[in-house]
Coordinates of C-alpha atoms and ligand atoms in Angstrom, one line a residue:
X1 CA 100.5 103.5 67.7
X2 CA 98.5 100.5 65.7
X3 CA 95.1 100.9 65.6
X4 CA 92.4 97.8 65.3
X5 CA 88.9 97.8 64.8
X6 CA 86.1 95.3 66.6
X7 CA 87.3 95.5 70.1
X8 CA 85.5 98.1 72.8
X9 CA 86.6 101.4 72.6
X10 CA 86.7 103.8 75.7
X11 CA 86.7 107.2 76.3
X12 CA 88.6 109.9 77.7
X13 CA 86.8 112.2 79.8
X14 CA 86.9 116.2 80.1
X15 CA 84.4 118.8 80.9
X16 CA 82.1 115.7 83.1
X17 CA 81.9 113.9 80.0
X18 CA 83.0 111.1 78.2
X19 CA 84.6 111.8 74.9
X20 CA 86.0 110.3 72.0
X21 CA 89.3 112.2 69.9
X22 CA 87.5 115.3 68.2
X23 CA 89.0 113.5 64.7
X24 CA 87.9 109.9 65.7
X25 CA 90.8 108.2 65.7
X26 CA 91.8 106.2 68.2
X27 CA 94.6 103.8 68.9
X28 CA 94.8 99.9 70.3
X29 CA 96.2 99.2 74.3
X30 CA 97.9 95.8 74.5
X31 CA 98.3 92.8 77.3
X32 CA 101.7 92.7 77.6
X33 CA 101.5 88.9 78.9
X34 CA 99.7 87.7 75.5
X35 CA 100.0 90.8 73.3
X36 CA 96.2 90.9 72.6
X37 CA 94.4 94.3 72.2
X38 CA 93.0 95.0 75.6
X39 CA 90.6 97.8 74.2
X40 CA 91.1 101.1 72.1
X41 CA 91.4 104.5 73.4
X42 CA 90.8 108.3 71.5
X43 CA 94.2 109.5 69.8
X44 CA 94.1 112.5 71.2
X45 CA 95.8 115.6 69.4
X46 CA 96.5 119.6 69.8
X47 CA 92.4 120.3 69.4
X48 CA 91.6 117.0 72.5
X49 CA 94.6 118.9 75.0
X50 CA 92.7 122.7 74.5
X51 CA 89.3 121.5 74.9
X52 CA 90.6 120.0 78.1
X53 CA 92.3 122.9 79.4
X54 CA 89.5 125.3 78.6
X55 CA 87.2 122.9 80.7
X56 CA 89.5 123.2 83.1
X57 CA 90.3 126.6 83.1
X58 CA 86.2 127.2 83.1
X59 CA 86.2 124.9 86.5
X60 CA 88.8 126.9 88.5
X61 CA 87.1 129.7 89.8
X62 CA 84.5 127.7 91.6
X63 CA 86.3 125.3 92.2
X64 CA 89.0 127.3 93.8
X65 CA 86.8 129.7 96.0
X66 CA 85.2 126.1 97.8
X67 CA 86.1 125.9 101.3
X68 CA 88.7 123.4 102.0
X69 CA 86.3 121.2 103.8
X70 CA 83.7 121.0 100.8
X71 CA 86.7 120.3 98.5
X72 CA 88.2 117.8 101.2
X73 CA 84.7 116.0 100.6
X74 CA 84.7 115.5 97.1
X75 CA 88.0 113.8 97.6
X76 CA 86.6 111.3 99.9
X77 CA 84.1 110.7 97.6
X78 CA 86.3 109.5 94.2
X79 CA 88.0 107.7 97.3
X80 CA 85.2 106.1 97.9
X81 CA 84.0 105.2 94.8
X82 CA 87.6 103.9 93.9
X83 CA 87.7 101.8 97.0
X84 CA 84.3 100.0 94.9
X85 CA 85.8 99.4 91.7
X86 CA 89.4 98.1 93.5
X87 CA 89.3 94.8 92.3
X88 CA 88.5 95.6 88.7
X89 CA 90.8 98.7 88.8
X90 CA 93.4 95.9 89.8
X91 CA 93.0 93.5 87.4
X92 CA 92.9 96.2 84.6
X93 CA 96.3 97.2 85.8
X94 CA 97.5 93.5 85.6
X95 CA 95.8 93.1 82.5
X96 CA 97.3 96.5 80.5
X97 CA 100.8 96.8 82.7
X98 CA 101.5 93.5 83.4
X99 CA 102.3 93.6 87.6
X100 CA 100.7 90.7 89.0
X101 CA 97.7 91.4 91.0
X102 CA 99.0 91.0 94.1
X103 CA 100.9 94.2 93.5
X104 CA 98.3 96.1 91.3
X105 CA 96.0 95.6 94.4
X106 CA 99.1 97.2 96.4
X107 CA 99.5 100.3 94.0
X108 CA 95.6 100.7 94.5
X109 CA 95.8 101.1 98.1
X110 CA 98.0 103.8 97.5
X111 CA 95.9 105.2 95.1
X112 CA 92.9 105.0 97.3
X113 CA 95.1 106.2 100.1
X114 CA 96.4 109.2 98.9
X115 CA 92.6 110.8 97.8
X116 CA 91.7 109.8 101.5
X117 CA 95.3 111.6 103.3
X118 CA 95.0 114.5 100.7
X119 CA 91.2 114.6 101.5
X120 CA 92.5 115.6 105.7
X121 CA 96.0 117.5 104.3
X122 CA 93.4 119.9 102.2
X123 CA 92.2 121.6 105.7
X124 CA 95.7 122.2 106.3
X125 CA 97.1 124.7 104.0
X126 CA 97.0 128.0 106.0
X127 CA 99.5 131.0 105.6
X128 CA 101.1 132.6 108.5
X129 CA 100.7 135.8 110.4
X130 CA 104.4 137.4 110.7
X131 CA 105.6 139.5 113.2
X132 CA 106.0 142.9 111.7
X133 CA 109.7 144.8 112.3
X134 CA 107.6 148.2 111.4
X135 CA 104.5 149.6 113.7
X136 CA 101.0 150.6 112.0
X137 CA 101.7 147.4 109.6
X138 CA 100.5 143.6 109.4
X139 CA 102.0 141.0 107.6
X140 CA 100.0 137.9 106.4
X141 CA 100.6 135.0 104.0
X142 CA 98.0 133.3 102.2
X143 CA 98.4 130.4 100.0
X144 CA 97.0 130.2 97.3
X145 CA 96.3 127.3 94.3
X146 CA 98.8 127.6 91.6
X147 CA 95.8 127.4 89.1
X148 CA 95.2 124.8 85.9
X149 CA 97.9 122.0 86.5
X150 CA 98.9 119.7 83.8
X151 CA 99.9 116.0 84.6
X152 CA 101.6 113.4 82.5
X153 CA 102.5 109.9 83.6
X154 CA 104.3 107.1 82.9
X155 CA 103.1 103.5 82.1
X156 CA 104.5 101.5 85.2
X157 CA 102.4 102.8 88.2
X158 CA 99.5 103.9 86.0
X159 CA 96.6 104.9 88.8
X160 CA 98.5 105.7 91.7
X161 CA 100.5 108.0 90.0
X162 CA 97.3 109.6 88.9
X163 CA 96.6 110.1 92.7
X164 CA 99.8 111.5 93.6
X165 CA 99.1 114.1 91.1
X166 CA 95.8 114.8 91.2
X167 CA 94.5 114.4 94.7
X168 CA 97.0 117.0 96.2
X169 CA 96.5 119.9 93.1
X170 CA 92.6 119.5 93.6
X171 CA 92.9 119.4 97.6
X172 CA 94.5 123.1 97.6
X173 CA 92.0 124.1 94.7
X174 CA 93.9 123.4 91.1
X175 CA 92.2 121.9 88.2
X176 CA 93.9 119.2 86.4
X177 CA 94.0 117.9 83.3
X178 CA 96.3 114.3 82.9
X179 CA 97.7 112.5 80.1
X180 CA 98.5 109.0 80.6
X181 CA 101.2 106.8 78.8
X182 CA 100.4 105.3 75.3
X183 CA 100.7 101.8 77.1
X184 CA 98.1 102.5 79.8
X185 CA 95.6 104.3 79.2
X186 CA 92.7 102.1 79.7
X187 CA 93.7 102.1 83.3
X188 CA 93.2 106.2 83.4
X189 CA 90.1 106.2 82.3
X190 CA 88.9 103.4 84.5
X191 CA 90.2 106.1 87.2
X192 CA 88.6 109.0 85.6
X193 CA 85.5 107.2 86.0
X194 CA 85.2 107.1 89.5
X195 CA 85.7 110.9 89.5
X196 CA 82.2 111.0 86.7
X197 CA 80.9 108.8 89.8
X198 CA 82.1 110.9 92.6
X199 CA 79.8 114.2 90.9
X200 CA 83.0 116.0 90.8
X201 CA 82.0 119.6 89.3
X202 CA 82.6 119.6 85.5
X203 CA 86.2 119.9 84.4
X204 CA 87.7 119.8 88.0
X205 CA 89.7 116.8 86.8
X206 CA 90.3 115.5 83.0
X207 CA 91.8 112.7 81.2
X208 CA 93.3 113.0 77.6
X209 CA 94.9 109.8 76.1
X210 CA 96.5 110.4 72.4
X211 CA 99.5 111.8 70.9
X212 CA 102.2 112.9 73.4
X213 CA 104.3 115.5 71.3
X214 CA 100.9 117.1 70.2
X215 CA 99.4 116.9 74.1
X216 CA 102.5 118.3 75.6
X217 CA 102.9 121.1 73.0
X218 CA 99.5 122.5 73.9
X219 CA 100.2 121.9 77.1
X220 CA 103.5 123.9 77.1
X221 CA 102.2 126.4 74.9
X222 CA 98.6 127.7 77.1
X223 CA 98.8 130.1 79.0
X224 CA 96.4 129.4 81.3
X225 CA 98.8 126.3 82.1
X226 CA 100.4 127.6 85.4
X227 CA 102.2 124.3 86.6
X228 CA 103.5 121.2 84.7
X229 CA 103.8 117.9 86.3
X230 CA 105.4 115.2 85.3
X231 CA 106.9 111.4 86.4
X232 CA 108.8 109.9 83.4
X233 CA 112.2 110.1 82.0
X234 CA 115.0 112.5 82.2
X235 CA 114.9 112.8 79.0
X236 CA 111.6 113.7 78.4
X237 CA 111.7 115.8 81.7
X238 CA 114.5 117.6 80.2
X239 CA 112.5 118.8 77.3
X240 CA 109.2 119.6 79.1
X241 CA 111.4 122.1 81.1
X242 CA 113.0 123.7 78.4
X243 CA 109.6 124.2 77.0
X244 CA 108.2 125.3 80.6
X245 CA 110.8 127.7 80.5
X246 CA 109.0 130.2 77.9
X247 CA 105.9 131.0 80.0
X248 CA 108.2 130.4 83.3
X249 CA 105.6 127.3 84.3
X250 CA 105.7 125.8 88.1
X251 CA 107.1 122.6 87.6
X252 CA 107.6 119.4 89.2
X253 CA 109.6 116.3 87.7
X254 CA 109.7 113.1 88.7
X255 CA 112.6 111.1 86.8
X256 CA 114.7 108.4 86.2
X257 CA 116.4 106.9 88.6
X258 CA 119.9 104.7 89.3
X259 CA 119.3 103.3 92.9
X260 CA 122.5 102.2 94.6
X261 CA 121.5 99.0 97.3
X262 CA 124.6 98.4 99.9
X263 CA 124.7 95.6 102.0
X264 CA 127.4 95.9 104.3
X265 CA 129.2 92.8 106.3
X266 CA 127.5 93.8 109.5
X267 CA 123.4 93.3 108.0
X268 CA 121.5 90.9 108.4
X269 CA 122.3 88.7 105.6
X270 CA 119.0 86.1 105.3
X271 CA 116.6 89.2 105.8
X272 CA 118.8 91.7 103.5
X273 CA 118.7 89.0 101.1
X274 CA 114.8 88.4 101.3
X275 CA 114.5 92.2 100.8
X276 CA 117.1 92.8 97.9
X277 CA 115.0 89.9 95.9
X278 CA 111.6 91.5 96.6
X279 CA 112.7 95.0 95.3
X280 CA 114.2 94.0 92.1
X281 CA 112.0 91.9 91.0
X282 CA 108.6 94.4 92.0
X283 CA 106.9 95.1 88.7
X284 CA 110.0 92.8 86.6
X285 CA 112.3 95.9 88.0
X286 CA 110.5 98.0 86.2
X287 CA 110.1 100.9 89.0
X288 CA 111.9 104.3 88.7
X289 CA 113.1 103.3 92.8
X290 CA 114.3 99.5 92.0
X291 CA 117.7 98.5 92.8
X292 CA 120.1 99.4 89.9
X293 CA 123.8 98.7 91.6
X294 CA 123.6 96.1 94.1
X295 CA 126.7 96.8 96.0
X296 CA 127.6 94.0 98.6
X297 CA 130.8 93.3 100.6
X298 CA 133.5 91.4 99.7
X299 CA 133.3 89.0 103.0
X300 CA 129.5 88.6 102.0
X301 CA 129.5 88.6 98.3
X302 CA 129.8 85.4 97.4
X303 CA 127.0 84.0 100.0
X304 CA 124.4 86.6 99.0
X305 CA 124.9 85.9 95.0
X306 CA 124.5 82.6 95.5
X307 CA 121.2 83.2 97.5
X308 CA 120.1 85.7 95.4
X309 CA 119.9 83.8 92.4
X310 CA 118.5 80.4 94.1
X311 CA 115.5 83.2 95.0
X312 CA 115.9 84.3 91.2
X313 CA 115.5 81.0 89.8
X314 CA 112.7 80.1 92.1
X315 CA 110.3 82.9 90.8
X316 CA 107.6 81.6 88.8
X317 CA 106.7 84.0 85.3
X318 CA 103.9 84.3 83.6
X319 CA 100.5 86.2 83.6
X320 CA 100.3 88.5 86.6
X321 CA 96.5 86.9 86.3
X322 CA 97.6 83.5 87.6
X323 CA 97.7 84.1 91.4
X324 CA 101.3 81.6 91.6
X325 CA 103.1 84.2 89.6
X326 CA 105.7 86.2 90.9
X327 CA 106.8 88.3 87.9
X328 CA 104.8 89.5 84.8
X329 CA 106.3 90.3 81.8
X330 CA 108.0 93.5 80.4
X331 CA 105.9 96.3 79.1
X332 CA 106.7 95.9 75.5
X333 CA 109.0 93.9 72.8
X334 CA 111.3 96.9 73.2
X335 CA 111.8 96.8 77.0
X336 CA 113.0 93.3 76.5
X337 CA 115.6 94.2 74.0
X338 CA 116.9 96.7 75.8
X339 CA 117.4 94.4 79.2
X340 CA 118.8 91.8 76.8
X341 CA 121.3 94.5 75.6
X342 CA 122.7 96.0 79.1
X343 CA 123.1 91.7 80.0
X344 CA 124.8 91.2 77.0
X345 CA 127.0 94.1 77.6
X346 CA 128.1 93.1 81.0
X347 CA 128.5 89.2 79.8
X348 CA 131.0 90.5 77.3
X349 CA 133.0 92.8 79.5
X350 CA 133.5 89.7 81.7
X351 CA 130.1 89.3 84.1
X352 CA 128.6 86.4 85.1
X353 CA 124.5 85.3 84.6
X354 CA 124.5 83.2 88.2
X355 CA 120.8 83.0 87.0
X356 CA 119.0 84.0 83.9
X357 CA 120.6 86.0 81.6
X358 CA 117.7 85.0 78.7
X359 CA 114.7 86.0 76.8
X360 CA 111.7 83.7 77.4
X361 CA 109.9 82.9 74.2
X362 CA 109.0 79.6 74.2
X363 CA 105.2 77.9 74.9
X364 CA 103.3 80.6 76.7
X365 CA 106.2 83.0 76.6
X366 CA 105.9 83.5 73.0
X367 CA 103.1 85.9 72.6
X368 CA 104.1 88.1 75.2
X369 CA 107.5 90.0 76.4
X370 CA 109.3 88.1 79.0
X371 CA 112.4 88.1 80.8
X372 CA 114.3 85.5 82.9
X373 CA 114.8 87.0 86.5
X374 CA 118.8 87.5 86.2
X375 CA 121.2 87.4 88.9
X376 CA 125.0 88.8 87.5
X377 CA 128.2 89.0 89.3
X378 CA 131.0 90.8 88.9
X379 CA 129.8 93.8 87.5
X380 CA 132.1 96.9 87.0
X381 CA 132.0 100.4 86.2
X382 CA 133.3 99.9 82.4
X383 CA 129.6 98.3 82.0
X384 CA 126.5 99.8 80.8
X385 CA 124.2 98.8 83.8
X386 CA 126.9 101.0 85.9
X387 CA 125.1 104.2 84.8
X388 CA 122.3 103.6 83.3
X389 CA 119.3 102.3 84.7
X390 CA 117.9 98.8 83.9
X391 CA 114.0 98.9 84.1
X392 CA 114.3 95.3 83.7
X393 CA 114.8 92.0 86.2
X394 CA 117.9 92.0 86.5
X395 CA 120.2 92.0 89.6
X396 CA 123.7 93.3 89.0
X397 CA 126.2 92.7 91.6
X398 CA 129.5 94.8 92.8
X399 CA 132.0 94.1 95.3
X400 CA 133.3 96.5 97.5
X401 CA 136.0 96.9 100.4
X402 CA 135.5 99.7 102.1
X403 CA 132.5 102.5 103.1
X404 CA 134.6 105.1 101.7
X405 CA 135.0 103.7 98.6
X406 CA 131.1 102.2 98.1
X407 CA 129.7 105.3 98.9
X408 CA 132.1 107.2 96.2
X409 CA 130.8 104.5 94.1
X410 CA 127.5 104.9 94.7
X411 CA 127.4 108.5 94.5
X412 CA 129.1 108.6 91.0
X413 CA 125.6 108.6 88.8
X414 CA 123.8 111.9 87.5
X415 CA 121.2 110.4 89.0
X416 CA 119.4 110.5 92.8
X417 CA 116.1 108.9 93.1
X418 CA 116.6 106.0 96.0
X419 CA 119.3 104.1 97.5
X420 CA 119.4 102.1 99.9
X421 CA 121.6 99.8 102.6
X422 CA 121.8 97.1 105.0
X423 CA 123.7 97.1 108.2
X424 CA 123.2 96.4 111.8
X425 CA 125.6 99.1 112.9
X426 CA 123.2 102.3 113.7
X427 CA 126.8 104.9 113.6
X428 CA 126.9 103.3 110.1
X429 CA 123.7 103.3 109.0
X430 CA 123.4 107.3 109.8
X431 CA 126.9 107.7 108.6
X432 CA 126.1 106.5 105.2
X433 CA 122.2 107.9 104.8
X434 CA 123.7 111.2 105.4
X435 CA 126.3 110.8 102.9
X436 CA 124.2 109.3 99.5
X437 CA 123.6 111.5 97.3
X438 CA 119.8 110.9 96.7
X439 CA 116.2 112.0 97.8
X440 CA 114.9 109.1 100.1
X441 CA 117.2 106.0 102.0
X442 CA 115.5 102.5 102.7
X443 CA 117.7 101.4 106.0
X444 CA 117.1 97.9 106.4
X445 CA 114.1 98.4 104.4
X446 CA 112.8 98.8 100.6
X447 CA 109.1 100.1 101.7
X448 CA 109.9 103.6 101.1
X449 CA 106.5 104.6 99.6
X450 CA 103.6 106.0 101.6
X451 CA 100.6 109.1 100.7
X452 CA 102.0 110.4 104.1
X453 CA 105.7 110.9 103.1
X454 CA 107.9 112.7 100.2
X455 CA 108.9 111.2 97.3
X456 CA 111.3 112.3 95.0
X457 CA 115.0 112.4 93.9
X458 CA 118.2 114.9 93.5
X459 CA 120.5 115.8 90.9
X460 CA 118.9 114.3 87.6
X461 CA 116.1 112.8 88.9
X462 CA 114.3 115.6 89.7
X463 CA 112.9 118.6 91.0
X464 CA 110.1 118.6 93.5
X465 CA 108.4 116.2 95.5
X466 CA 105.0 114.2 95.8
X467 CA 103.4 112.9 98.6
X468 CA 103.1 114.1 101.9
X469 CA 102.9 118.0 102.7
X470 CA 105.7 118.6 100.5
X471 CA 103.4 116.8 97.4
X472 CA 100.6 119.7 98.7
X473 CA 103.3 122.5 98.4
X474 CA 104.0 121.7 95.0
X475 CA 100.4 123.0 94.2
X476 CA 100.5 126.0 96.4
X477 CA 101.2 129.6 95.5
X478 CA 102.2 132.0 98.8
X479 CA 100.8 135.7 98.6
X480 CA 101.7 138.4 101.5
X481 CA 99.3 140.9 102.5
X482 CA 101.3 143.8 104.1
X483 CA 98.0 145.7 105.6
X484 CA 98.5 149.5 107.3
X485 CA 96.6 149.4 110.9
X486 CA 95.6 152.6 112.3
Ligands
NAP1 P1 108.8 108.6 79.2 O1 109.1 108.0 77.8 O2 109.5 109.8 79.6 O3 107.2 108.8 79.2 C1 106.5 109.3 80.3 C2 105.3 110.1 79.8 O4 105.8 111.2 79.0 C3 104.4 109.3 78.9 O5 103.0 109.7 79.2 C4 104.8 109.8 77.5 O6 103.7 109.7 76.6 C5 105.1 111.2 77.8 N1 105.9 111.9 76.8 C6 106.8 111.3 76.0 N2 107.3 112.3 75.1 C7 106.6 113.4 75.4 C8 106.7 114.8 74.9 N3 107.5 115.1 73.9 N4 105.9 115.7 75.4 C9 105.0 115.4 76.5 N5 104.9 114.1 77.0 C10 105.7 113.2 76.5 O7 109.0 107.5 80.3 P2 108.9 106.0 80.2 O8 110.2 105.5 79.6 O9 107.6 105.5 79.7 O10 108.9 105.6 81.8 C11 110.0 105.2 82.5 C12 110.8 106.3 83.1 O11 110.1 106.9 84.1 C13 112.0 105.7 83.8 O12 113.1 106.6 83.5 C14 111.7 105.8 85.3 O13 112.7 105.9 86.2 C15 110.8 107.1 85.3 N6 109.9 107.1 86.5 C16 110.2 108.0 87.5 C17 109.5 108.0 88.6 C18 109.8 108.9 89.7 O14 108.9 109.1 90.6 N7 110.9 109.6 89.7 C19 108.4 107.1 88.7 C20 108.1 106.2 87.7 C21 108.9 106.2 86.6 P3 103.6 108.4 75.6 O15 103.6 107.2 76.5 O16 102.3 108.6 74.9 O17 104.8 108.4 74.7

């Protein structure tokens, strides 16, 4: 983390205040596009994560026993006030992430959204009354808030993935406190301030940027930590369960993910196309859900690579600022490395770059971390890109003869986030959703995202889900009350 004096410095926020690291130190946040410090944030450590969770340990009780409605109102309310600060939230997204603004206004809808849906969804967590097998006995189920959740996030969806944790663990009654990623966290507490707006009581919801190791330790190790959610890495996810595993935590994980896209002989090619170039080049590919192996037919192959990469070549890069970009840069030096490593790979193991294939450095380029949108052919499965997952812009293209064999190929990953295909044959298109080996299935359609639906993979990609009821469940604790009746 480099630190740098002379520029603003924000705050974190716990306990209905704004606070800076109990030790003072603090660390910069960078514009990807130029590499200039955007502002500094506390560097949190073990003594910042406590303080937070005993505010919002302190907050739970009241904040629990609220009706549903009253809670349900206070939601509406940071909705509200997020819905005023959109446009700045927006560009402050563009600014630290690097998503041009077109899409940071998209990811604040869904932000706004989800407070708003999970504002409703809160009236709607009621047990059941069962019909009892023995007579002289009732049998009830309440549910219940799980109690002080802990969120940390990821860098590439930095506010709405704030609202996917928070607004469903506060609508049942949790208390929350969030770490955000070390590349974002000016974004977090531009959200957090529209809950200091909002009135929320003290504590209800809390923001700690700083040191992750030291944050999630103290997070792992309290025990008045009941639940543990987090989007990032399987890596990472791995760990945090291991550590869960001590106090037996609730835990939710959100990981990485390898999403196969199919585009069979019978879709609509100009359309599929269309949609295949929108998806991998969202947020310069960097999205847990982009398109990892683009699988297409061999009697369609060669048509869509070619119009793949025309649509590749076309995009214009730069600052997500400029309202004429397409694609922002990569989050980091790093990130840009790493793509450049999984191209090389393929290029030596005999793919082709049909467009891009390069770092851009020069003019403009030069202070920040860009990548040439990159169409390859002839991938195979002795390449990296095969199994692991890209986070970059780049489109990797397999052939394939038959279903049989592209839905083998597409299930042979650890991983099951997405996936996705294209085919105008309905018997197909069920045939082949029912077989992937994955959480969600775009059918002839890469808007897979809503605050209404469930989100969330298989296998290595995780356990749980967010969004929709199922998101709410993830919060939710179910007690029976077995009551003798005279
Ligand atoms: P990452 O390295 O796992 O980081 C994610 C978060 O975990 C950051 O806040 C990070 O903090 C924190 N972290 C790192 N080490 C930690 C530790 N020892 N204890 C507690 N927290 C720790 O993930 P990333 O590489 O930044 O993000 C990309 C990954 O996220 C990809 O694999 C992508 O597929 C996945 N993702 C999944 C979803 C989904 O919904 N399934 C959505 C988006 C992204 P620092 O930043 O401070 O290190």
């Amino acid at each position: 983390m480099a630190t740098q004096s002379s520029v603003r410095l924000h705050k974190m926020m716990y306990g209905g205040d704004r606070r800076a690291a109990l030790d003072g130190a603090s660390f910069d946040s960078l514009n990807p596009a130029t590499s200039s410090v955007l502002g500094q944030v506390p560097l949190g450590l073990e003594r910042d994560a406590e303080a937070a969770i005993e505010a919002a340990h302190r907050a739970l009780p009241s904040w629990s026993r609220l009706t549903a409605a009253q809670r349900a109102l206070h939601l509406r309310r940071v909705g509200d006030r997020l819905e005023a600060k959109r446009d700045a939230i927006a560009r402050l997204i563009t600014e630290e992430e690097g998503k041009p603004l077109a899409e940071a206004q998209i990811e604040m809808r869904l932000t706004i959204d989800s407070f708003y849906w999970y504002a409703e969804e809160a009236r709607r967590a009621y047990g059941n009354w069962i019909p009892d097998p023995i007579p002289g006995r009732r049998l009830l189920t309440l549910r219940e808030p799980v109690g002080v959740s802990c969120g940390i996030i990821p860098w590439n969806v930095p506010a709405a993935m704030i609202a996917r944790k928070a607004a469903p663990a506060l609508a049942v009654g949790c208390t929350m406190v969030l770490k955000p990623a070390e590349q974002t966290p000016i974004t977090a507490t531009a959200v957090a301030e529209a809950f200091l707006e909002a009135d929320l009581p003290p504590g209800v919801f809390n923001v700690v940027t700083g040191d992750a190791a030291a944050i999630g330790a103290t997070m792992l190790g309290d025990r008045r930590v009941r639940k543990i959610s987090f989007t990032g890495s399987t890596e990472v996810g791995r760990l945090l369960l291991r550590g869960a595993a001590d106090q037996i935590k609730r835990c939710s994980m959100e990981l990485g993910g390898n999403a196969p896209l199919i585009l069979f002989q019978d879709c609509d090619l100009d359309r599929a196309v269309a949609a295949v170039a929108t998806l991998k080049f969202l947020n310069a590919g960097q999205a847990c859900i982009s398109a990892n192996r683009i699988y297409v037919h061999a009697s369609i192959h060669d048509e869509v690579s070619q119009k793949l990469a025309s649509r590749a070549a076309a995009l214009k890069v730069g600052s997500g600022l400029d309202p004429s970009v397409a694609m922002g840069p990569l989050i980091e030096a790093q990130a840009v490395d790493e793509v450049h490593a999984l191209v090389n790979d393929a290029l030596a193991k005999g793919a082709a770059a049909l467009a891009g294939g390069s770092k851009l450095v020069e003019g403009d380029y030069a202070r920040g971390f860009f990548y040439s949108p990159t169409v390859l052919s002839g991938l195979s499965v002795n390449m990296r890109m095969a199994h692991e997952e890209i986070f970059g812009p780049v489109a990797s293209l397999f052939r394939f003869d038959t279903e049989e064999e592209v839905i083998a190929a597409a299930n042979d990953v650890p991983y099951g986030l997405a996936a996705y295909l294209f085919t105008e044959n309905l018997s197909r298109a069920i045939r082949v959703a029912e077989r992937l080996e994955t959480g969600m299935v775009g059918v002839n359609e890469i808007r897979i995202g809503a605050a209404e639906a469930p989100f969330g993979g298989v296998k290595q990609s995780g356990i749980g889900r967010e969004g929709g009821r199922e998101g709410m469940e993830e919060y939710l604790e179910t007690k029976l009350v077995a009551i003798g009746v005279k």
